[in-house]
N, CA, C and O atoms as a printed pandas DataFrame, in Angstrom:
     atom_number atom_name residue_name chain_id  residue_number  x_coord  y_coord  z_coord
0              1         N          PHE        A               1  153.077  128.115   95.457
1              2        CA          PHE        A               1  153.534  126.911   94.800
2              3         C          PHE        A               1  154.318  127.341   93.505
3              4         O          PHE        A               1  154.034  128.353   92.863
4              5         N          ILE        A               2  155.292  126.504   93.198
5              6        CA          ILE        A               2  156.062  126.787   91.973
6              7         C          ILE        A               2  156.235  125.459   91.202
7              8         O          ILE        A               2  156.335  124.393   91.808
8              9         N          ARG        A               3  156.267  125.539   89.906
9             10        CA          ARG        A               3  156.431  124.348   89.058
10            11         C          ARG        A               3  157.909  123.953   89.101
11            12         O          ARG        A               3  158.812  124.772   88.931
12            13         N          MET        A               4  158.106  122.637   89.340
13            14        CA          MET        A               4  159.464  122.071   89.382
14            15         C          MET        A               4  159.566  121.005   88.302
15            16         O          MET        A               4  158.692  120.147   88.179
16            17         N          GLU        A               5  160.625  121.064   87.533
17            18        CA          GLU        A               5  160.879  120.097   86.503
18            19         C          GLU        A               5  161.996  119.128   87.002
19            20         O          GLU        A               5  162.990  119.567   87.581
20            21         N          ILE        A               6  161.814  117.832   86.770
21            22        CA          ILE        A               6  162.799  116.823   87.254
22            23         C          ILE        A               6  163.802  116.585   86.101
23            24         O          ILE        A               6  163.415  116.304   84.967
24            25         N          HIS        A               7  165.128  116.710   86.441
25            26        CA          HIS        A               7  166.172  116.383   85.509
26            27         C          HIS        A               7  167.032  115.287   86.074
27            28         O          HIS        A               7  167.152  115.156   87.292
28            29         N          GLU        A               8  167.639  114.490   85.206
29            30        CA          GLU        A               8  168.544  113.445   85.618
30            31         C          GLU        A               8  169.934  113.644   85.000
31            32         O          GLU        A               8  170.099  114.354   84.008
32            33         N          GLU        A               9  170.904  113.008   85.606
33            34        CA          GLU        A               9  172.266  113.130   85.094
34            35         C          GLU        A               9  172.324  112.590   83.658
35            36         O          GLU        A               9  171.724  111.564   83.338
36            37         N          ASP        A              10  173.046  113.294   82.824
37            38        CA          ASP        A              10  173.238  112.855   81.420
38            39         C          ASP        A              10  174.716  112.499   81.292
39            40         O          ASP        A              10  175.557  113.362   81.040
40            41         N          ASN        A              11  175.014  111.219   81.470
41            42        CA          ASN        A              11  176.394  110.773   81.433
42            43         C          ASN        A              11  176.675  110.092   80.078
43            44         O          ASN        A              11  175.777  109.575   79.414
44            45         N          GLN        A              12  177.961  110.119   79.706
45            46        CA          GLN        A              12  178.424  109.478   78.512
46            47         C          GLN        A              12  179.670  108.683   78.774
47            48         O          GLN        A              12  180.448  109.056   79.653
48            49         N          ASN        A              13  179.897  107.625   78.072
49            50        CA          ASN        A              13  181.040  106.797   78.236
50            51         C          ASN        A              13  181.994  107.036   77.058
51            52         O          ASN        A              13  181.699  106.686   75.916
52            53         N          VAL        A              14  183.162  107.652   77.378
53            54        CA          VAL        A              14  184.160  107.986   76.389
54            55         C          VAL        A              14  185.438  107.212   76.637
55            56         O          VAL        A              14  186.199  107.542   77.547
56            57         N          GLY        A              15  185.680  106.194   75.842
57            58        CA          GLY        A              15  186.853  105.372   76.017
58            59         C          GLY        A              15  186.911  104.701   77.358
59            60         O          GLY        A              15  188.002  104.568   77.912
60            61         N          GLY        A              16  185.801  104.269   77.913
61            62        CA          GLY        A              16  185.772  103.585   79.180
62            63         C          GLY        A              16  185.683  104.510   80.375
63            64         O          GLY        A              16  185.613  104.055   81.517
64            65         N          LYS        A              17  185.688  105.815   80.114
65            66        CA          LYS        A              17  185.642  106.790   81.208
66            67         C          LYS        A              17  184.230  107.485   81.137
67            68         O          LYS        A              17  183.844  108.064   80.121
68            69         N          VAL        A              18  183.490  107.385   82.291
69            70        CA          VAL        A              18  182.184  108.025   82.325
70            71         C          VAL        A              18  182.337  109.499   82.727
71            72         O          VAL        A              18  182.933  109.855   83.744
72            73         N          THR        A              19  181.738  110.347   81.827
73            74        CA          THR        A              19  181.780  111.771   82.085
74            75         C          THR        A              19  180.383  112.359   82.058
75            76         O          THR        A              19  179.522  111.849   81.342
76            77         N          SER        A              20  180.138  113.388   82.798
77            78        CA          SER        A              20  178.826  114.004   82.829
78            79         C          SER        A              20  178.725  115.102   81.794
79            80         O          SER        A              20  179.629  115.922   81.634
80            81         N          LYS        A              21  177.598  115.098   81.091
81            82        CA          LYS        A              21  177.299  116.148   80.146
82            83         C          LYS        A              21  176.329  117.142   80.755
83            84         O          LYS        A              21  175.827  118.016   80.050
84            85         N          GLY        A              22  176.049  117.029   82.065
85            86        CA          GLY        A              22  175.091  117.884   82.766
86            87         C          GLY        A              22  173.848  117.145   83.083
87            88         O          GLY        A              22  173.895  115.992   83.513
88            89         N          THR        A              23  172.737  117.779   82.882
89            90        CA          THR        A              23  171.436  117.071   83.146
90            91         C          THR        A              23  170.526  117.175   81.910
91            92         O          THR        A              23  170.703  118.016   81.029
92            93         N          LYS        A              24  169.530  116.253   81.907
93            94        CA          LYS        A              24  168.518  116.293   80.874
94            95         C          LYS        A              24  167.185  116.117   81.491
95            96         O          LYS        A              24  167.065  115.408   82.490
96            97         N          PRO        A              25  166.141  116.742   80.933
97            98        CA          PRO        A              25  164.800  116.559   81.536
98            99         C          PRO        A              25  164.280  115.172   81.406
99           100         O          PRO        A              25  164.497  114.485   80.407
100          101         N          THR        A              26  163.550  114.748   82.494
101          102        CA          THR        A              26  162.897  113.420   82.440
102          103         C          THR        A              26  161.546  113.464   81.797
103          104         O          THR        A              26  160.950  112.439   81.468
104          105         N          GLY        A              27  161.072  114.682   81.622
105          106        CA          GLY        A              27  159.661  114.855   81.069
106          107         C          GLY        A              27  158.589  114.945   82.208
107          108         O          GLY        A              27  157.401  115.129   81.944
108          109         N          GLU        A              28  159.047  114.811   83.451
109          110        CA          GLU        A              28  158.101  114.929   84.513
110          111         C          GLU        A              28  158.279  116.220   85.304
111          112         O          GLU        A              28  159.395  116.718   85.453
112          113         N          ALA        A              29  157.174  116.756   85.809
113          114        CA          ALA        A              29  157.208  118.023   86.562
114          115         C          ALA        A              29  156.063  117.932   87.612
115          116         O          ALA        A              29  155.155  117.109   87.498
116          117         N          PHE        A              30  156.145  118.771   88.585
117          118        CA          PHE        A              30  155.200  118.852   89.632
118          119         C          PHE        A              30  155.152  120.219   90.201
119          120         O          PHE        A              30  156.061  121.015   89.961
120          121         N          TRP        A              31  154.108  120.541   90.964
121          122        CA          TRP        A              31  153.950  121.784   91.702
122          123         C          TRP        A              31  154.387  121.565   93.141
123          124         O          TRP        A              31  153.906  120.639   93.794
124          125         N          GLY        A              32  155.290  122.398   93.649
125          126        CA          GLY        A              32  155.799  122.177   94.942
126          127         C          GLY        A              32  155.968  123.493   95.760
127          128         O          GLY        A              32  155.866  124.591   95.212
128          129         N          MET        A              33  156.210  123.360   96.984
129          130        CA          MET        A              33  156.485  124.523   97.911
130          131         C          MET        A              33  157.861  124.395   98.411
131          132         O          MET        A              33  158.202  123.354   98.972
132          133         N          VAL        A              34  158.717  125.420   98.245
133          134        CA          VAL        A              34  160.070  125.482   98.656
134          135         C          VAL        A              34  160.205  126.189   99.975
135          136         O          VAL        A              34  159.713  127.308  100.123
136          137         N          THR        A              35  160.857  125.574  100.942
137          138        CA          THR        A              35  161.068  126.189  102.277
138          139         C          THR        A              35  162.523  125.934  102.730
139          140         O          THR        A              35  163.156  124.964  102.313
140          141         N          SER        A              36  163.006  126.784  103.547
141          142        CA          SER        A              36  164.332  126.592  104.140
142          143         C          SER        A              36  164.230  125.440  105.121
143          144         O          SER        A              36  163.260  125.343  105.873
144          145         N          ALA        A              37  165.222  124.571  105.114
145          146        CA          ALA        A              37  165.227  123.421  106.001
146          147         C          ALA        A              37  165.541  123.868  107.441
147          148         O          ALA        A              37  166.365  124.759  107.642
148          149         N          PRO        A              38  164.900  123.264  108.424
149          150        CA          PRO        A              38  165.177  123.604  109.825
150          151         C          PRO        A              38  166.599  123.200  110.165
151          152         O          PRO        A              38  167.106  122.253  109.564
152          153         N          GLN        A              39  167.254  123.849  111.074
153          154        CA          GLN        A              39  168.649  123.587  111.449
154          155         C          GLN        A              39  168.835  122.124  111.837
155          156         O          GLN        A              39  169.862  121.523  111.521
156          157         N          LYS        A              40  167.858  121.556  112.511
157          158        CA          LYS        A              40  167.923  120.127  112.977
158          159         C          LYS        A              40  168.071  119.244  111.771
159          160         O          LYS        A              40  168.929  118.362  111.766
160          161         N          GLU        A              41  167.274  119.442  110.751
161          162        CA          GLU        A              41  167.337  118.604  109.536
162          163         C          GLU        A              41  168.636  118.792  108.781
163          164         O          GLU        A              41  169.214  117.838  108.261
164          165         N          ILE        A              42  169.093  120.050  108.728
165          166        CA          ILE        A              42  170.369  120.381  108.059
166          167         C          ILE        A              42  171.457  119.568  108.712
167          168         O          ILE        A              42  172.246  118.943  108.004
168          169         N          GLU        A              43  171.539  119.543  110.022
169          170        CA          GLU        A              43  172.591  118.832  110.757
170          171         C          GLU        A              43  172.500  117.313  110.579
171          172         O          GLU        A              43  173.511  116.635  110.395
172          173         N          GLU        A              44  171.281  116.798  110.636
173          174        CA          GLU        A              44  171.057  115.373  110.423
174          175         C          GLU        A              44  171.558  114.886  109.058
175          176         O          GLU        A              44  172.258  113.878  108.963
176          177         N          TRP        A              45  171.189  115.613  108.018
177          178        CA          TRP        A              45  171.619  115.281  106.644
178          179         C          TRP        A              45  173.125  115.520  106.471
179          180         O          TRP        A              45  173.773  114.756  105.755
180          181         N          ARG        A              46  173.690  116.525  107.084
181          182        CA          ARG        A              46  175.080  116.760  106.983
182          183         C          ARG        A              46  175.867  115.608  107.549
183          184         O          ARG        A              46  176.857  115.172  106.961
184          185         N          GLN        A              47  175.427  115.110  108.696
185          186        CA          GLN        A              47  176.074  113.982  109.331
186          187         C          GLN        A              47  176.028  112.681  108.489
187          188         O          GLN        A              47  176.878  111.798  108.604
188          189         N          LEU        A              48  174.992  112.623  107.645
189          190        CA          LEU        A              48  174.905  111.474  106.739
190          191         C          LEU        A              48  175.738  111.663  105.460
191          192         O          LEU        A              48  175.818  110.767  104.620
192          193         N          GLY        A              49  176.364  112.865  105.332
193          194        CA          GLY        A              49  177.135  113.171  104.124
194          195         C          GLY        A              49  176.383  113.670  102.990
195          196         O          GLY        A              49  176.847  113.630  101.851
196          197         N          HIS        A              50  175.187  114.162  103.273
197          198        CA          HIS        A              50  174.272  114.652  102.209
198          199         C          HIS        A              50  173.779  116.063  102.629
199          200         O          HIS        A              50  172.693  116.180  103.197
200          201         N          PRO        A              51  174.537  117.098  102.366
201          202        CA          PRO        A              51  174.154  118.399  102.834
202          203         C          PRO        A              51  172.864  118.919  102.135
203          204         O          PRO        A              51  172.703  118.804  100.920
204          205         N          ILE        A              52  171.963  119.492  102.957
205          206        CA          ILE        A              52  170.730  120.081  102.430
206          207         C          ILE        A              52  170.577  121.505  102.918
207          208         O          ILE        A              52  171.208  121.873  103.909
208          209         N          ASP        A              53  169.785  122.302  102.283
209          210        CA          ASP        A              53  169.479  123.634  102.782
210          211         C          ASP        A              53  167.993  123.959  102.590
211          212         O          ASP        A              53  167.498  124.940  103.145
212          213         N          HIS        A              54  167.277  123.133  101.801
213          214        CA          HIS        A              54  165.867  123.392  101.567
214          215         C          HIS        A              54  165.122  122.085  101.612
215          216         O          HIS        A              54  165.711  121.013  101.473
216          217         N          ILE        A              55  163.808  122.179  101.809
217          218        CA          ILE        A              55  162.917  121.057  101.662
218          219         C          ILE        A              55  161.806  121.505  100.624
219          220         O          ILE        A              55  161.234  122.590  100.729
220          221         N          ILE        A              56  161.560  120.655   99.682
221          222        CA          ILE        A              56  160.477  120.927   98.730
222          223         C          ILE        A              56  159.369  119.930   98.929
223          224         O          ILE        A              56  159.614  118.727   98.841
224          225         N          VAL        A              57  158.148  120.381   99.198
225          226        CA          VAL        A              57  157.041  119.451   99.447
226          227         C          VAL        A              57  156.067  119.551   98.301
227          228         O          VAL        A              57  155.733  120.638   97.829
228          229         N          SER        A              58  155.622  118.393   97.865
229          230        CA          SER        A              58  154.656  118.316   96.791
230          231         C          SER        A              58  153.477  117.371   97.212
231          232         O          SER        A              58  153.689  116.347   97.861
232          233         N          SER        A              59  152.280  117.744   96.831
233          234        CA          SER        A              59  151.156  116.883   97.120
234          235         C          SER        A              59  150.918  115.884   95.992
235          236         O          SER        A              59  149.969  115.101   96.034
236          237         N          ASP        A              60  151.794  115.921   94.978
237          238        CA          ASP        A              60  151.667  115.011   93.853
238          239         C          ASP        A              60  152.671  113.852   94.021
239          240         O          ASP        A              60  153.736  113.845   93.404
240          241         N          ALA        A              61  152.315  112.900   94.846
241          242        CA          ALA        A              61  153.247  111.749   95.125
242          243         C          ALA        A              61  153.366  110.822   93.958
243          244         O          ALA        A              61  154.245  109.960   93.963
244          245         N          MET        A              62  152.520  110.948   92.940
245          246        CA          MET        A              62  152.633  110.057   91.765
246          247         C          MET        A              62  153.866  110.287   90.981
247          248         O          MET        A              62  154.407  109.371   90.362
248          249         N          ILE        A              63  154.346  111.569   91.000
249          250        CA          ILE        A              63  155.578  111.906   90.326
250          251         C          ILE        A              63  156.679  111.918   91.386
251          252         O          ILE        A              63  156.638  112.677   92.354
252          253         N          ARG        A              64  157.658  111.050   91.163
253          254        CA          ARG        A              64  158.679  110.880   92.217
254          255         C          ARG        A              64  160.051  111.028   91.662
255          256         O          ARG        A              64  160.522  110.192   90.891
256          257         N          GLY        A              65  160.717  112.126   92.066
257          258        CA          GLY        A              65  162.101  112.277   91.787
258          259         C          GLY        A              65  162.859  111.367   92.740
259          260         O          GLY        A              65  162.259  110.769   93.633
260          261         N          LYS        A              66  164.184  111.254   92.560
261          262        CA          LYS        A              66  164.985  110.459   93.418
262          263         C          LYS        A              66  166.304  111.158   93.698
263          264         O          LYS        A              66  166.648  112.154   93.061
264          265         N          ALA        A              67  167.044  110.611   94.675
265          266        CA          ALA        A              67  168.349  111.145   95.016
266          267         C          ALA        A              67  169.195  111.168   93.731
267          268         O          ALA        A              67  169.137  110.228   92.939
268          269         N          THR        A              68  169.942  112.187   93.532
269          270        CA          THR        A              68  170.805  112.458   92.377
270          271         C          THR        A              68  170.084  113.192   91.251
271          272         O          THR        A              68  170.736  113.641   90.308
272          273         N          ASN        A              69  168.724  113.332   91.321
273          274        CA          ASN        A              69  167.984  114.119   90.362
274          275         C          ASN        A              69  168.301  115.598   90.683
275          276         O          ASN        A              69  168.754  115.927   91.779
276          277         N          THR        A              70  168.049  116.467   89.701
277          278        CA          THR        A              70  168.054  117.873   89.908
278          279         C          THR        A              70  166.691  118.418   89.627
279          280         O          THR        A              70  166.086  118.085   88.608
280          281         N          LEU        A              71  166.183  119.265   90.523
281          282        CA          LEU        A              71  164.880  119.902   90.315
282          283         C          LEU        A              71  165.155  121.320   89.877
283          284         O          LEU        A              71  165.912  122.039   90.530
284          285         N          ILE        A              72  164.548  121.730   88.777
285          286        CA          ILE        A              72  164.722  123.096   88.277
286          287         C          ILE        A              72  163.378  123.801   88.294
287          288         O          ILE        A              72  162.421  123.370   87.651
288          289         N          SER        A              73  163.326  124.896   89.046
289          290        CA          SER        A              73  162.086  125.688   89.208
290          291         C          SER        A              73  161.790  126.532   88.016
291          292         O          SER        A              73  162.651  126.780   87.171
292          293         N          ALA        A              74  160.555  126.975   87.955
293          294        CA          ALA        A              74  160.118  127.897   86.868
294          295         C          ALA        A              74  160.954  129.161   86.830
295          296         O          ALA        A              74  161.159  129.738   85.762
296          297         N          ASP        A              75  161.446  129.603   87.998
297          298        CA          ASP        A              75  162.318  130.783   88.030
298          299         C          ASP        A              75  163.831  130.394   87.958
299          300         O          ASP        A              75  164.697  131.163   88.376
300          301         N          VAL        A              76  164.112  129.208   87.428
301          302        CA          VAL        A              76  165.427  128.711   87.112
302          303         C          VAL        A              76  166.341  128.565   88.325
303          304         O          VAL        A              76  167.555  128.735   88.208
304          305         N          ARG        A              77  165.800  128.269   89.429
305          306        CA          ARG        A              77  166.650  127.864   90.614
306          307         C          ARG        A              77  166.881  126.362   90.475
307          308         O          ARG        A              77  165.977  125.645   90.047
308          309         N          LYS        A              78  168.041  125.879   90.817
309          310        CA          LYS        A              78  168.413  124.479   90.713
310          311         C          LYS        A              78  168.628  123.863   92.101
311          312         O          LYS        A              78  169.321  124.429   92.946
312          313         N          PHE        A              79  168.027  122.711   92.310
313          314        CA          PHE        A              79  168.110  122.027   93.583
314          315         C          PHE        A              79  168.574  120.560   93.290
315          316         O          PHE        A              79  167.980  119.855   92.475
316          317         N          TYR        A              80  169.624  120.155   93.971
317          318        CA          TYR        A              80  170.119  118.755   93.884
318          319         C          TYR        A              80  169.446  117.974   94.915
319          320         O          TYR        A              80  169.518  118.311   96.097
320          321         N          VAL        A              81  168.779  116.920   94.519
321          322        CA          VAL        A              81  167.997  116.065   95.443
322          323         C          VAL        A              81  168.984  115.121   96.203
323          324         O          VAL        A              81  169.718  114.349   95.584
324          325         N          GLN        A              82  168.977  115.207   97.531
325          326        CA          GLN        A              82  169.791  114.356   98.373
326          327         C          GLN        A              82  168.998  113.171   98.914
327          328         O          GLN        A              82  169.588  112.153   99.276
328          329         N          GLY        A              83  167.656  113.287   98.976
329          330        CA          GLY        A              83  166.849  112.232   99.448
330          331         C          GLY        A              83  165.361  112.599   99.419
331          332         O          GLY        A              83  165.013  113.770   99.269
332          333         N          THR        A              84  164.496  111.609   99.563
333          334        CA          THR        A              84  163.053  111.921   99.546
334          335         C          THR        A              84  162.443  111.147  100.737
335          336         O          THR        A              84  163.030  110.219  101.294
336          337         N          LYS        A              85  161.237  111.594  101.077
337          338        CA          LYS        A              85  160.483  110.929  102.194
338          339         C          LYS        A              85  159.019  111.170  102.007
339          340         O          LYS        A              85  158.633  112.246  101.552
340          341         N          ASP        A              86  158.202  110.233  102.332
341          342        CA          ASP        A              86  156.764  110.359  102.320
342          343         C          ASP        A              86  156.423  110.760  103.731
343          344         O          ASP        A              86  156.359  109.906  104.617
344          345         N          PRO        A              87  156.194  112.089  103.973
345          346        CA          PRO        A              87  156.074  112.536  105.409
346          347         C          PRO        A              87  154.961  111.907  106.167
347          348         O          PRO        A              87  155.117  111.680  107.366
348          349         N          ALA        A              88  153.841  111.604  105.557
349          350        CA          ALA        A              88  152.709  111.004  106.325
350          351         C          ALA        A              88  152.666  109.433  106.222
351          352         O          ALA        A              88  151.983  108.745  106.980
352          353         N          GLY        A              89  153.417  108.953  105.268
353          354        CA          GLY        A              89  153.404  107.468  105.085
354          355         C          GLY        A              89  152.174  106.985  104.399
355          356         O          GLY        A              89  151.859  105.798  104.475
356          357         N          LEU        A              90  151.422  107.902  103.690
357          358        CA          LEU        A              90  150.187  107.519  103.091
358          359         C          LEU        A              90  150.232  107.521  101.571
359          360         O          LEU        A              90  149.274  107.118  100.912
360          361         N          GLY        A              91  151.396  107.997  100.996
361          362        CA          GLY        A              91  151.516  108.030   99.561
362          363         C          GLY        A              91  150.777  109.196   98.951
363          364         O          GLY        A              91  150.527  109.177   97.746
364          365         N          ILE        A              92  150.411  110.215   99.714
365          366        CA          ILE        A              92  149.704  111.392   99.116
366          367         C          ILE        A              92  150.603  112.613   98.986
367          368         O          ILE        A              92  150.209  113.582   98.337
368          369         N          SER        A              93  151.758  112.606   99.558
369          370        CA          SER        A              93  152.670  113.736   99.426
370          371         C          SER        A              93  154.104  113.253   99.445
371          372         O          SER        A              93  154.375  112.123   99.851
372          373         N          ILE        A              94  155.026  114.095   99.011
373          374        CA          ILE        A              94  156.454  113.733   99.005
374          375         C          ILE        A              94  157.282  114.930   99.412
375          376         O          ILE        A              94  157.017  116.056   98.993
376          377         N          ALA        A              95  158.284  114.680  100.229
377          378        CA          ALA        A              95  159.228  115.753  100.559
378          379         C          ALA        A              95  160.578  115.451   99.958
379          380         O          ALA        A              95  161.134  114.367  100.134
380          381         N          TYR        A              96  161.102  116.453   99.230
381          382        CA          TYR        A              96  162.440  116.353   98.684
382          383         C          TYR        A              96  163.401  117.113   99.558
383          384         O          TYR        A              96  163.168  118.283   99.865
384          385         N          TYR        A              97  164.471  116.478   99.964
385          386        CA          TYR        A              97  165.525  117.130  100.766
386          387         C          TYR        A              97  166.626  117.494   99.813
387          388         O          TYR        A              97  167.288  116.621   99.251
388          389         N          VAL        A              98  166.830  118.795   99.623
389          390        CA          VAL        A              98  167.650  119.302   98.511
390          391         C          VAL        A              98  168.731  120.285   98.949
391          392         O          VAL        A              98  168.677  120.869  100.031
392          393         N          GLN        A              99  169.707  120.443   98.071
393          394        CA          GLN        A              99  170.731  121.452   98.267
394          395         C          GLN        A              99  170.583  122.387   97.010
395          396         O          GLN        A              99  170.622  121.935   95.866
396          397         N          GLU        A             100  170.417  123.678   97.287
397          398        CA          GLU        A             100  170.350  124.621   96.160
398          399         C          GLU        A             100  171.766  124.714   95.521
399          400         O          GLU        A             100  172.782  124.826   96.207
400          401         N          ARG        A             101  171.768  124.661   94.202
401          402        CA          ARG        A             101  173.040  124.732   93.465
402          403         C          ARG        A             101  173.129  125.986   92.677
403          404         O          ARG        A             101  172.182  126.323   91.966
404          405         N          MET        A             102  174.214  126.700   92.760
405          406        CA          MET        A             102  174.426  127.907   91.965
406          407         C          MET        A             102  175.662  127.785   91.128
407          408         O          MET        A             102  176.128  128.779   90.569
408          409         N          ASP        A             103  176.220  126.577   91.020
409          410        CA          ASP        A             103  177.448  126.348   90.267
410          411         C          ASP        A             103  177.269  125.711   88.939
411          412         O          ASP        A             103  178.244  125.284   88.320
412          413         N          GLY        A             104  175.991  125.627   88.451
413          414        CA          GLY        A             104  175.742  124.990   87.207
414          415         C          GLY        A             104  175.603  123.499   87.184
415          416         O          GLY        A             104  175.326  122.918   86.135
416          417         N          ARG        A             105  175.789  122.866   88.313
417          418        CA          ARG        A             105  175.642  121.438   88.374
418          419         C          ARG        A             105  174.275  120.968   88.170
419          420         O          ARG        A             105  174.027  119.763   88.201
C-alpha cells in the first residue's frame, strides 16, 4: 500500500479567461494499492475518451476523489483520475481509474 494525496485543479480567471495554475491539495489522503489496468479495461475507457493505464484501489471509501482530480503518491508519481467506481457496491472500497502523468499536469 502507498499513501495517495488528492489534489484538485487550481484555476484562475484572468480577464474572463480561465487558466490553470496546476493543482492544489484538497487536504485528503488515503492508502491505496496501484496496479496496471487489464487490457480490457484500458480499451473500454479509451473508447469512452478517457484513457487509463492503472487502477488504484482503496478500502477507505469515506475519502472520495473524483474525475479530474490528481492523485500524488508518496513516491511522487502523479495519476490523473478519469473515473471512480465502488467495485462491490457496498460503500467499503473505491477503485480509481487513472492515467499516470509524467508531463507535470
